[in-house]
Amino acid sequence: MSDLGNTKVVASVHGLQAEEIDPDFEVQLAAYLRTQYVGGASGNENRSALVEMYSRFIASDGDFDGLMRRAIWRAVARQFGHGVRIGTGVGFKHLETFEIGDRVFIGSGSYIQGRFDGTCRIGNNVWIGPQSYLDARNLVLEDYVGWGPGAKVLGSTHTALPIDIPIIQTNLEIASVTVKMGADIGMNAALLPGVTIGEGSIVGAGAVVTKDVPPYAIVAGVPARFLRWREGYQPLE
């Protein structure tokens, strides 16, 4: 008898991964690339060559191409953990400002945009769904964050002042965005500059978050509004 149409509950996969250390040859390959392309007086120029090399390995889902994507990220990033998986078509800007934890998954077609003087910090066991966009000029995703497919974060806005010039010509205000441990961001949701998503909270699919979300809250809508507390959570007030 077919199970079509029935609801099924299965065990989590990504969030329950065992701790594994990447093989020595992979770590040593990244160290070699770092020495050849990142170190030295002309480090910025050489780093650009390494980033250009990344394009050779971006499209295939094969093991070797996945290995080379990880090796290049590990060579360039400030910090890069073990058990990281980088999908096909994942792009980035200012990879040298990234701090990536252990067992991070970045889905195909995602783009992470850093800034030369910023910080992108992604904690352990973070899952980033395909086609996501992260404005990572001042972004923190803490451990065990779930980031739904197509979800986006914006980290800056134009001041729109003075009013007599086009808005796109006015100064940018970059505001940090933080998603606390264990929070879950729904598919196609959008986080706007300066917000903090509280620990263990849930942002519904398609929501536009314009202000801070308290811990263990469920929010949804445009703009996102509080719906209820998560089952089992008892707020103090």
PDB file of N, CA, C and O in Angstrom, residues 163-230:
ATOM      1  N   ILE A 163      18.262  64.268   0.952  1.00  0.00           N
ATOM      2  CA  ILE A 163      17.133  63.819   0.139  1.00  0.00           C
ATOM      3  C   ILE A 163      17.246  64.245  -1.318  1.00  0.00           C
ATOM      4  O   ILE A 163      16.531  63.728  -2.181  1.00  0.00           O
ATOM      5  N   ASP A 164      18.152  65.205  -1.610  1.00  0.00           N
ATOM      6  CA  ASP A 164      18.228  65.749  -2.965  1.00  0.00           C
ATOM      7  C   ASP A 164      19.184  64.995  -3.878  1.00  0.00           C
ATOM      8  O   ASP A 164      19.490  65.461  -4.984  1.00  0.00           O
ATOM      9  N   ILE A 165      19.672  63.833  -3.438  1.00  0.00           N
ATOM     10  CA  ILE A 165      20.503  63.002  -4.306  1.00  0.00           C
ATOM     11  C   ILE A 165      19.900  61.607  -4.363  1.00  0.00           C
ATOM     12  O   ILE A 165      19.138  61.208  -3.461  1.00  0.00           O
ATOM     13  N   PRO A 166      20.200  60.837  -5.410  1.00  0.00           N
ATOM     14  CA  PRO A 166      19.659  59.485  -5.495  1.00  0.00           C
ATOM     15  C   PRO A 166      20.039  58.654  -4.273  1.00  0.00           C
ATOM     16  O   PRO A 166      21.171  58.741  -3.778  1.00  0.00           O
ATOM     17  N   ILE A 167      19.133  57.848  -3.794  1.00  0.00           N
ATOM     18  CA  ILE A 167      19.371  57.050  -2.596  1.00  0.00           C
ATOM     19  C   ILE A 167      20.604  56.175  -2.750  1.00  0.00           C
ATOM     20  O   ILE A 167      21.392  56.005  -1.812  1.00  0.00           O
ATOM     21  N   ILE A 168      20.819  55.655  -3.949  1.00  0.00           N
ATOM     22  CA  ILE A 168      21.947  54.753  -4.165  1.00  0.00           C
ATOM     23  C   ILE A 168      23.299  55.465  -4.006  1.00  0.00           C
ATOM     24  O   ILE A 168      24.337  54.819  -3.849  1.00  0.00           O
ATOM     25  N   GLN A 169      23.284  56.808  -4.025  1.00  0.00           N
ATOM     26  CA  GLN A 169      24.511  57.582  -3.831  1.00  0.00           C
ATOM     27  C   GLN A 169      24.755  57.957  -2.372  1.00  0.00           C
ATOM     28  O   GLN A 169      25.813  58.488  -2.040  1.00  0.00           O
ATOM     29  N   THR A 170      23.799  57.710  -1.503  1.00  0.00           N
ATOM     30  CA  THR A 170      23.966  58.066  -0.093  1.00  0.00           C
ATOM     31  C   THR A 170      24.772  57.000   0.635  1.00  0.00           C
ATOM     32  O   THR A 170      24.953  55.881   0.142  1.00  0.00           O
ATOM     33  N   ASN A 171      25.252  57.358   1.820  1.00  0.00           N
ATOM     34  CA  ASN A 171      26.115  56.461   2.583  1.00  0.00           C
ATOM     35  C   ASN A 171      25.385  55.180   2.980  1.00  0.00           C
ATOM     36  O   ASN A 171      24.159  55.157   3.132  1.00  0.00           O
ATOM     37  N   LEU A 172      26.200  54.134   3.189  1.00  0.00           N
ATOM     38  CA  LEU A 172      25.673  52.861   3.679  1.00  0.00           C
ATOM     39  C   LEU A 172      25.880  52.747   5.176  1.00  0.00           C
ATOM     40  O   LEU A 172      26.933  53.100   5.697  1.00  0.00           O
ATOM     41  N   GLU A 173      24.882  52.238   5.865  1.00  0.00           N
ATOM     42  CA  GLU A 173      24.998  51.883   7.271  1.00  0.00           C
ATOM     43  C   GLU A 173      25.021  50.356   7.367  1.00  0.00           C
ATOM     44  O   GLU A 173      24.043  49.692   6.999  1.00  0.00           O
ATOM     45  N   ILE A 174      26.150  49.806   7.801  1.00  0.00           N
ATOM     46  CA  ILE A 174      26.285  48.355   7.953  1.00  0.00           C
ATOM     47  C   ILE A 174      25.963  47.998   9.401  1.00  0.00           C
ATOM     48  O   ILE A 174      26.586  48.533  10.324  1.00  0.00           O
ATOM     49  N   ALA A 175      24.986  47.139   9.598  1.00  0.00           N
ATOM     50  CA  ALA A 175      24.543  46.761  10.941  1.00  0.00           C
ATOM     51  C   ALA A 175      24.668  45.251  11.105  1.00  0.00           C
ATOM     52  O   ALA A 175      24.286  44.478  10.217  1.00  0.00           O
ATOM     53  N   SER A 176      25.199  44.815  12.234  1.00  0.00           N
ATOM     54  CA  SER A 176      25.431  43.388  12.453  1.00  0.00           C
ATOM     55  C   SER A 176      24.110  42.629  12.582  1.00  0.00           C
ATOM     56  O   SER A 176      23.121  43.137  13.100  1.00  0.00           O
ATOM     57  N   VAL A 177      24.129  41.411  12.083  1.00  0.00           N
ATOM     58  CA  VAL A 177      22.999  40.485  12.212  1.00  0.00           C
ATOM     59  C   VAL A 177      23.499  39.230  12.911  1.00  0.00           C
ATOM     60  O   VAL A 177      24.544  38.680  12.536  1.00  0.00           O
ATOM     61  N   THR A 178      22.754  38.781  13.925  1.00  0.00           N
ATOM     62  CA  THR A 178      23.149  37.594  14.684  1.00  0.00           C
ATOM     63  C   THR A 178      21.972  36.633  14.763  1.00  0.00           C
ATOM     64  O   THR A 178      20.847  37.041  15.087  1.00  0.00           O
ATOM     65  N   VAL A 179      22.243  35.377  14.466  1.00  0.00           N
ATOM     66  CA  VAL A 179      21.247  34.313  14.652  1.00  0.00           C
ATOM     67  C   VAL A 179      21.797  33.403  15.739  1.00  0.00           C
ATOM     68  O   VAL A 179      22.833  32.765  15.569  1.00  0.00           O
ATOM     69  N   LYS A 180      21.091  33.350  16.859  1.00  0.00           N
ATOM     70  CA  LYS A 180      21.578  32.646  18.033  1.00  0.00           C
ATOM     71  C   LYS A 180      21.435  31.120  17.886  1.00  0.00           C
ATOM     72  O   LYS A 180      20.738  30.611  17.003  1.00  0.00           O
ATOM     73  N   MET A 181      22.076  30.418  18.796  1.00  0.00           N
ATOM     74  CA  MET A 181      22.184  28.963  18.747  1.00  0.00           C
ATOM     75  C   MET A 181      20.810  28.279  18.613  1.00  0.00           C
ATOM     76  O   MET A 181      19.864  28.603  19.312  1.00  0.00           O
ATOM     77  N   GLY A 182      20.747  27.353  17.668  1.00  0.00           N
ATOM     78  CA  GLY A 182      19.586  26.490  17.532  1.00  0.00           C
ATOM     79  C   GLY A 182      18.387  27.128  16.875  1.00  0.00           C
ATOM     80  O   GLY A 182      17.333  26.485  16.769  1.00  0.00           O
ATOM     81  N   ALA A 183      18.488  28.371  16.417  1.00  0.00           N
ATOM     82  CA  ALA A 183      17.369  29.012  15.741  1.00  0.00           C
ATOM     83  C   ALA A 183      17.193  28.438  14.340  1.00  0.00           C
ATOM     84  O   ALA A 183      18.131  27.888  13.758  1.00  0.00           O
ATOM     85  N   ASP A 184      15.989  28.585  13.801  1.00  0.00           N
ATOM     86  CA  ASP A 184      15.685  28.032  12.483  1.00  0.00           C
ATOM     87  C   ASP A 184      15.038  29.112  11.630  1.00  0.00           C
ATOM     88  O   ASP A 184      14.015  29.698  12.026  1.00  0.00           O
ATOM     89  N   ILE A 185      15.636  29.353  10.460  1.00  0.00           N
ATOM     90  CA  ILE A 185      15.155  30.383   9.543  1.00  0.00           C
ATOM     91  C   ILE A 185      14.453  29.689   8.380  1.00  0.00           C
ATOM     92  O   ILE A 185      15.056  28.885   7.667  1.00  0.00           O
ATOM     93  N   GLY A 186      13.188  30.009   8.159  1.00  0.00           N
ATOM     94  CA  GLY A 186      12.391  29.311   7.164  1.00  0.00           C
ATOM     95  C   GLY A 186      12.762  29.644   5.729  1.00  0.00           C
ATOM     96  O   GLY A 186      13.413  30.652   5.437  1.00  0.00           O
ATOM     97  N   MET A 187      12.305  28.802   4.832  1.00  0.00           N
ATOM     98  CA  MET A 187      12.560  28.955   3.404  1.00  0.00           C
ATOM     99  C   MET A 187      12.104  30.327   2.906  1.00  0.00           C
ATOM    100  O   MET A 187      11.004  30.790   3.215  1.00  0.00           O
ATOM    101  N   ASN A 188      12.999  31.003   2.161  1.00  0.00           N
ATOM    102  CA  ASN A 188      12.721  32.302   1.540  1.00  0.00           C
ATOM    103  C   ASN A 188      12.444  33.423   2.539  1.00  0.00           C
ATOM    104  O   ASN A 188      11.931  34.479   2.153  1.00  0.00           O
ATOM    105  N   ALA A 189      12.782  33.233   3.790  1.00  0.00           N
ATOM    106  CA  ALA A 189      12.670  34.327   4.757  1.00  0.00           C
ATOM    107  C   ALA A 189      13.756  35.354   4.491  1.00  0.00           C
ATOM    108  O   ALA A 189      14.758  35.074   3.820  1.00  0.00           O
ATOM    109  N   ALA A 190      13.567  36.566   5.029  1.00  0.00           N
ATOM    110  CA  ALA A 190      14.554  37.640   4.874  1.00  0.00           C
ATOM    111  C   ALA A 190      14.770  38.317   6.214  1.00  0.00           C
ATOM    112  O   ALA A 190      13.809  38.698   6.888  1.00  0.00           O
ATOM    113  N   LEU A 191      16.048  38.464   6.590  1.00  0.00           N
ATOM    114  CA  LEU A 191      16.414  39.180   7.808  1.00  0.00           C
ATOM    115  C   LEU A 191      16.997  40.520   7.403  1.00  0.00           C
ATOM    116  O   LEU A 191      17.908  40.579   6.577  1.00  0.00           O
ATOM    117  N   LEU A 192      16.511  41.596   8.006  1.00  0.00           N
ATOM    118  CA  LEU A 192      16.967  42.936   7.654  1.00  0.00           C
ATOM    119  C   LEU A 192      18.068  43.406   8.605  1.00  0.00           C
ATOM    120  O   LEU A 192      18.297  42.791   9.651  1.00  0.00           O
ATOM    121  N   PRO A 193      18.770  44.488   8.247  1.00  0.00           N
ATOM    122  CA  PRO A 193      19.959  44.893   9.006  1.00  0.00           C
ATOM    123  C   PRO A 193      19.687  45.107  10.494  1.00  0.00           C
ATOM    124  O   PRO A 193      18.660  45.672  10.883  1.00  0.00           O
ATOM    125  N   GLY A 194      20.642  44.656  11.314  1.00  0.00           N
ATOM    126  CA  GLY A 194      20.632  44.956  12.731  1.00  0.00           C
ATOM    127  C   GLY A 194      19.833  44.029  13.617  1.00  0.00           C
ATOM    128  O   GLY A 194      19.816  44.203  14.839  1.00  0.00           O
ATOM    129  N   VAL A 195      19.169  43.016  13.052  1.00  0.00           N
ATOM    130  CA  VAL A 195      18.301  42.175  13.880  1.00  0.00           C
ATOM    131  C   VAL A 195      19.107  41.057  14.557  1.00  0.00           C
ATOM    132  O   VAL A 195      20.150  40.619  14.061  1.00  0.00           O
ATOM    133  N   THR A 196      18.568  40.606  15.690  1.00  0.00           N
ATOM    134  CA  THR A 196      19.084  39.431  16.376  1.00  0.00           C
ATOM    135  C   THR A 196      17.946  38.429  16.504  1.00  0.00           C
ATOM    136  O   THR A 196      16.856  38.767  16.978  1.00  0.00           O
ATOM    137  N   ILE A 197      18.205  37.203  16.068  1.00  0.00           N
ATOM    138  CA  ILE A 197      17.223  36.129  16.162  1.00  0.00           C
ATOM    139  C   ILE A 197      17.575  35.318  17.399  1.00  0.00           C
ATOM    140  O   ILE A 197      18.663  34.761  17.498  1.00  0.00           O
ATOM    141  N   GLY A 198      16.664  35.239  18.345  1.00  0.00           N
ATOM    142  CA  GLY A 198      16.946  34.633  19.637  1.00  0.00           C
ATOM    143  C   GLY A 198      17.173  33.135  19.574  1.00  0.00           C
ATOM    144  O   GLY A 198      16.743  32.441  18.637  1.00  0.00           O
ATOM    145  N   GLU A 199      17.829  32.615  20.586  1.00  0.00           N
ATOM    146  CA  GLU A 199      18.142  31.192  20.686  1.00  0.00           C
ATOM    147  C   GLU A 199      16.883  30.346  20.569  1.00  0.00           C
ATOM    148  O   GLU A 199      15.859  30.614  21.200  1.00  0.00           O
ATOM    149  N   GLY A 200      16.960  29.321  19.724  1.00  0.00           N
ATOM    150  CA  GLY A 200      15.880  28.353  19.614  1.00  0.00           C
ATOM    151  C   GLY A 200      14.601  28.866  18.987  1.00  0.00           C
ATOM    152  O   GLY A 200      13.578  28.176  19.017  1.00  0.00           O
ATOM    153  N   SER A 201      14.619  30.048  18.392  1.00  0.00           N
ATOM    154  CA  SER A 201      13.404  30.602  17.803  1.00  0.00           C
ATOM    155  C   SER A 201      13.204  30.085  16.382  1.00  0.00           C
ATOM    156  O   SER A 201      14.114  29.543  15.759  1.00  0.00           O
ATOM    157  N   ILE A 202      11.989  30.291  15.855  1.00  0.00           N
ATOM    158  CA  ILE A 202      11.626  29.843  14.513  1.00  0.00           C
ATOM    159  C   ILE A 202      11.087  31.031  13.727  1.00  0.00           C
ATOM    160  O   ILE A 202      10.156  31.709  14.177  1.00  0.00           O
ATOM    161  N   VAL A 203      11.685  31.270  12.556  1.00  0.00           N
ATOM    162  CA  VAL A 203      11.209  32.292  11.632  1.00  0.00           C
ATOM    163  C   VAL A 203      10.502  31.575  10.490  1.00  0.00           C
ATOM    164  O   VAL A 203      11.104  30.748   9.796  1.00  0.00           O
ATOM    165  N   GLY A 204       9.236  31.882  10.286  1.00  0.00           N
ATOM    166  CA  GLY A 204       8.442  31.177   9.295  1.00  0.00           C
ATOM    167  C   GLY A 204       8.880  31.430   7.869  1.00  0.00           C
ATOM    168  O   GLY A 204       9.535  32.435   7.561  1.00  0.00           O
ATOM    169  N   ALA A 205       8.485  30.534   6.978  1.00  0.00           N
ATOM    170  CA  ALA A 205       8.828  30.656   5.560  1.00  0.00           C
ATOM    171  C   ALA A 205       8.284  31.964   4.996  1.00  0.00           C
ATOM    172  O   ALA A 205       7.138  32.344   5.249  1.00  0.00           O
ATOM    173  N   GLY A 206       9.135  32.670   4.253  1.00  0.00           N
ATOM    174  CA  GLY A 206       8.723  33.897   3.596  1.00  0.00           C
ATOM    175  C   GLY A 206       8.607  35.103   4.498  1.00  0.00           C
ATOM    176  O   GLY A 206       8.248  36.190   4.032  1.00  0.00           O
ATOM    177  N   ALA A 207       8.914  34.969   5.774  1.00  0.00           N
ATOM    178  CA  ALA A 207       8.808  36.092   6.704  1.00  0.00           C
ATOM    179  C   ALA A 207       9.864  37.146   6.405  1.00  0.00           C
ATOM    180  O   ALA A 207      10.955  36.834   5.913  1.00  0.00           O
ATOM    181  N   VAL A 208       9.552  38.404   6.727  1.00  0.00           N
ATOM    182  CA  VAL A 208      10.508  39.499   6.630  1.00  0.00           C
ATOM    183  C   VAL A 208      10.712  40.049   8.035  1.00  0.00           C
ATOM    184  O   VAL A 208       9.801  40.662   8.609  1.00  0.00           O
ATOM    185  N   VAL A 209      11.893  39.802   8.588  1.00  0.00           N
ATOM    186  CA  VAL A 209      12.165  40.139   9.980  1.00  0.00           C
ATOM    187  C   VAL A 209      12.785  41.523  10.053  1.00  0.00           C
ATOM    188  O   VAL A 209      13.882  41.752   9.537  1.00  0.00           O
ATOM    189  N   THR A 210      12.083  42.458  10.699  1.00  0.00           N
ATOM    190  CA  THR A 210      12.527  43.843  10.782  1.00  0.00           C
ATOM    191  C   THR A 210      12.975  44.234  12.184  1.00  0.00           C
ATOM    192  O   THR A 210      13.499  45.339  12.366  1.00  0.00           O
ATOM    193  N   LYS A 211      12.757  43.366  13.175  1.00  0.00           N
ATOM    194  CA  LYS A 211      13.167  43.673  14.548  1.00  0.00           C
ATOM    195  C   LYS A 211      13.558  42.381  15.252  1.00  0.00           C
ATOM    196  O   LYS A 211      13.283  41.276  14.753  1.00  0.00           O
ATOM    197  N   ASP A 212      14.183  42.509  16.410  1.00  0.00           N
ATOM    198  CA  ASP A 212      14.694  41.349  17.137  1.00  0.00           C
ATOM    199  C   ASP A 212      13.582  40.350  17.455  1.00  0.00           C
ATOM    200  O   ASP A 212      12.425  40.728  17.701  1.00  0.00           O
ATOM    201  N   VAL A 213      13.961  39.069  17.440  1.00  0.00           N
ATOM    202  CA  VAL A 213      13.042  37.983  17.783  1.00  0.00           C
ATOM    203  C   VAL A 213      13.500  37.384  19.107  1.00  0.00           C
ATOM    204  O   VAL A 213      14.667  37.016  19.245  1.00  0.00           O
ATOM    205  N   PRO A 214      12.610  37.281  20.103  1.00  0.00           N
ATOM    206  CA  PRO A 214      13.036  36.742  21.402  1.00  0.00           C
ATOM    207  C   PRO A 214      13.309  35.244  21.332  1.00  0.00           C
ATOM    208  O   PRO A 214      12.847  34.556  20.407  1.00  0.00           O
ATOM    209  N   PRO A 215      14.039  34.698  22.303  1.00  0.00           N
ATOM    210  CA  PRO A 215      14.333  33.266  22.323  1.00  0.00           C
ATOM    211  C   PRO A 215      13.057  32.421  22.350  1.00  0.00           C
ATOM    212  O   PRO A 215      12.076  32.774  23.007  1.00  0.00           O
ATOM    213  N   TYR A 216      13.078  31.328  21.614  1.00  0.00           N
ATOM    214  CA  TYR A 216      12.028  30.308  21.600  1.00  0.00           C
ATOM    215  C   TYR A 216      10.677  30.834  21.136  1.00  0.00           C
ATOM    216  O   TYR A 216       9.635  30.257  21.434  1.00  0.00           O
ATOM    217  N   ALA A 217      10.703  31.941  20.382  1.00  0.00           N
ATOM    218  CA  ALA A 217       9.478  32.474  19.797  1.00  0.00           C
ATOM    219  C   ALA A 217       9.279  31.921  18.396  1.00  0.00           C
ATOM    220  O   ALA A 217      10.226  31.507  17.729  1.00  0.00           O
ATOM    221  N   ILE A 218       8.034  31.932  17.925  1.00  0.00           N
ATOM    222  CA  ILE A 218       7.707  31.615  16.544  1.00  0.00           C
ATOM    223  C   ILE A 218       7.131  32.877  15.922  1.00  0.00           C
ATOM    224  O   ILE A 218       6.161  33.457  16.442  1.00  0.00           O
ATOM    225  N   VAL A 219       7.759  33.346  14.830  1.00  0.00           N
ATOM    226  CA  VAL A 219       7.298  34.551  14.147  1.00  0.00           C
ATOM    227  C   VAL A 219       7.057  34.228  12.683  1.00  0.00           C
ATOM    228  O   VAL A 219       7.676  33.328  12.113  1.00  0.00           O
ATOM    229  N   ALA A 220       6.155  34.985  12.056  1.00  0.00           N
ATOM    230  CA  ALA A 220       5.863  34.786  10.639  1.00  0.00           C
ATOM    231  C   ALA A 220       5.201  36.044  10.106  1.00  0.00           C
ATOM    232  O   ALA A 220       4.707  36.885  10.861  1.00  0.00           O
ATOM    233  N   GLY A 221       5.197  36.169   8.768  1.00  0.00           N
ATOM    234  CA  GLY A 221       4.494  37.263   8.133  1.00  0.00           C
ATOM    235  C   GLY A 221       5.398  38.348   7.608  1.00  0.00           C
ATOM    236  O   GLY A 221       6.613  38.313   7.754  1.00  0.00           O
ATOM    237  N   VAL A 222       4.766  39.347   6.964  1.00  0.00           N
ATOM    238  CA  VAL A 222       5.470  40.478   6.380  1.00  0.00           C
ATOM    239  C   VAL A 222       4.796  41.764   6.869  1.00  0.00           C
ATOM    240  O   VAL A 222       3.698  42.082   6.424  1.00  0.00           O
ATOM    241  N   PRO A 223       5.407  42.504   7.777  1.00  0.00           N
ATOM    242  CA  PRO A 223       6.626  42.134   8.503  1.00  0.00           C
ATOM    243  C   PRO A 223       6.349  41.008   9.498  1.00  0.00           C
ATOM    244  O   PRO A 223       5.189  40.752   9.850  1.00  0.00           O
ATOM    245  N   ALA A 224       7.407  40.350   9.943  1.00  0.00           N
ATOM    246  CA  ALA A 224       7.234  39.216  10.844  1.00  0.00           C
ATOM    247  C   ALA A 224       6.645  39.668  12.179  1.00  0.00           C
ATOM    248  O   ALA A 224       7.066  40.676  12.751  1.00  0.00           O
ATOM    249  N   ARG A 225       5.677  38.898  12.664  1.00  0.00           N
ATOM    250  CA  ARG A 225       5.028  39.188  13.950  1.00  0.00           C
ATOM    251  C   ARG A 225       5.056  37.938  14.822  1.00  0.00           C
ATOM    252  O   ARG A 225       5.050  36.811  14.327  1.00  0.00           O
ATOM    253  N   PHE A 226       5.035  38.184  16.117  1.00  0.00           N
ATOM    254  CA  PHE A 226       5.027  37.085  17.081  1.00  0.00           C
ATOM    255  C   PHE A 226       3.721  36.297  16.960  1.00  0.00           C
ATOM    256  O   PHE A 226       2.634  36.861  16.960  1.00  0.00           O
ATOM    257  N   LEU A 227       3.849  34.970  16.854  1.00  0.00           N
ATOM    258  CA  LEU A 227       2.669  34.105  16.824  1.00  0.00           C
ATOM    259  C   LEU A 227       2.444  33.418  18.164  1.00  0.00           C
ATOM    260  O   LEU A 227       1.361  33.476  18.742  1.00  0.00           O
ATOM    261  N   ARG A 228       3.509  32.763  18.652  1.00  0.00           N
ATOM    262  CA  ARG A 228       3.390  32.030  19.919  1.00  0.00           C
ATOM    263  C   ARG A 228       4.775  31.601  20.355  1.00  0.00           C
ATOM    264  O   ARG A 228       5.740  31.722  19.613  1.00  0.00           O
ATOM    265  N   TRP A 229       4.862  31.097  21.575  1.00  0.00           N
ATOM    266  CA  TRP A 229       6.092  30.483  22.048  1.00  0.00           C
ATOM    267  C   TRP A 229       6.155  29.039  21.590  1.00  0.00           C
ATOM    268  O   TRP A 229       5.103  28.397  21.378  1.00  0.00           O
ATOM    269  N   ARG A 230       7.342  28.526  21.428  1.00  0.00           N
ATOM    270  CA  ARG A 230       7.484  27.121  21.076  1.00  0.00           C
ATOM    271  C   ARG A 230       6.922  26.224  22.170  1.00  0.00           C
ATOM    272  O   ARG A 230       6.998  26.546  23.367  1.00  0.00           O
TER     273      ARG A 230
END
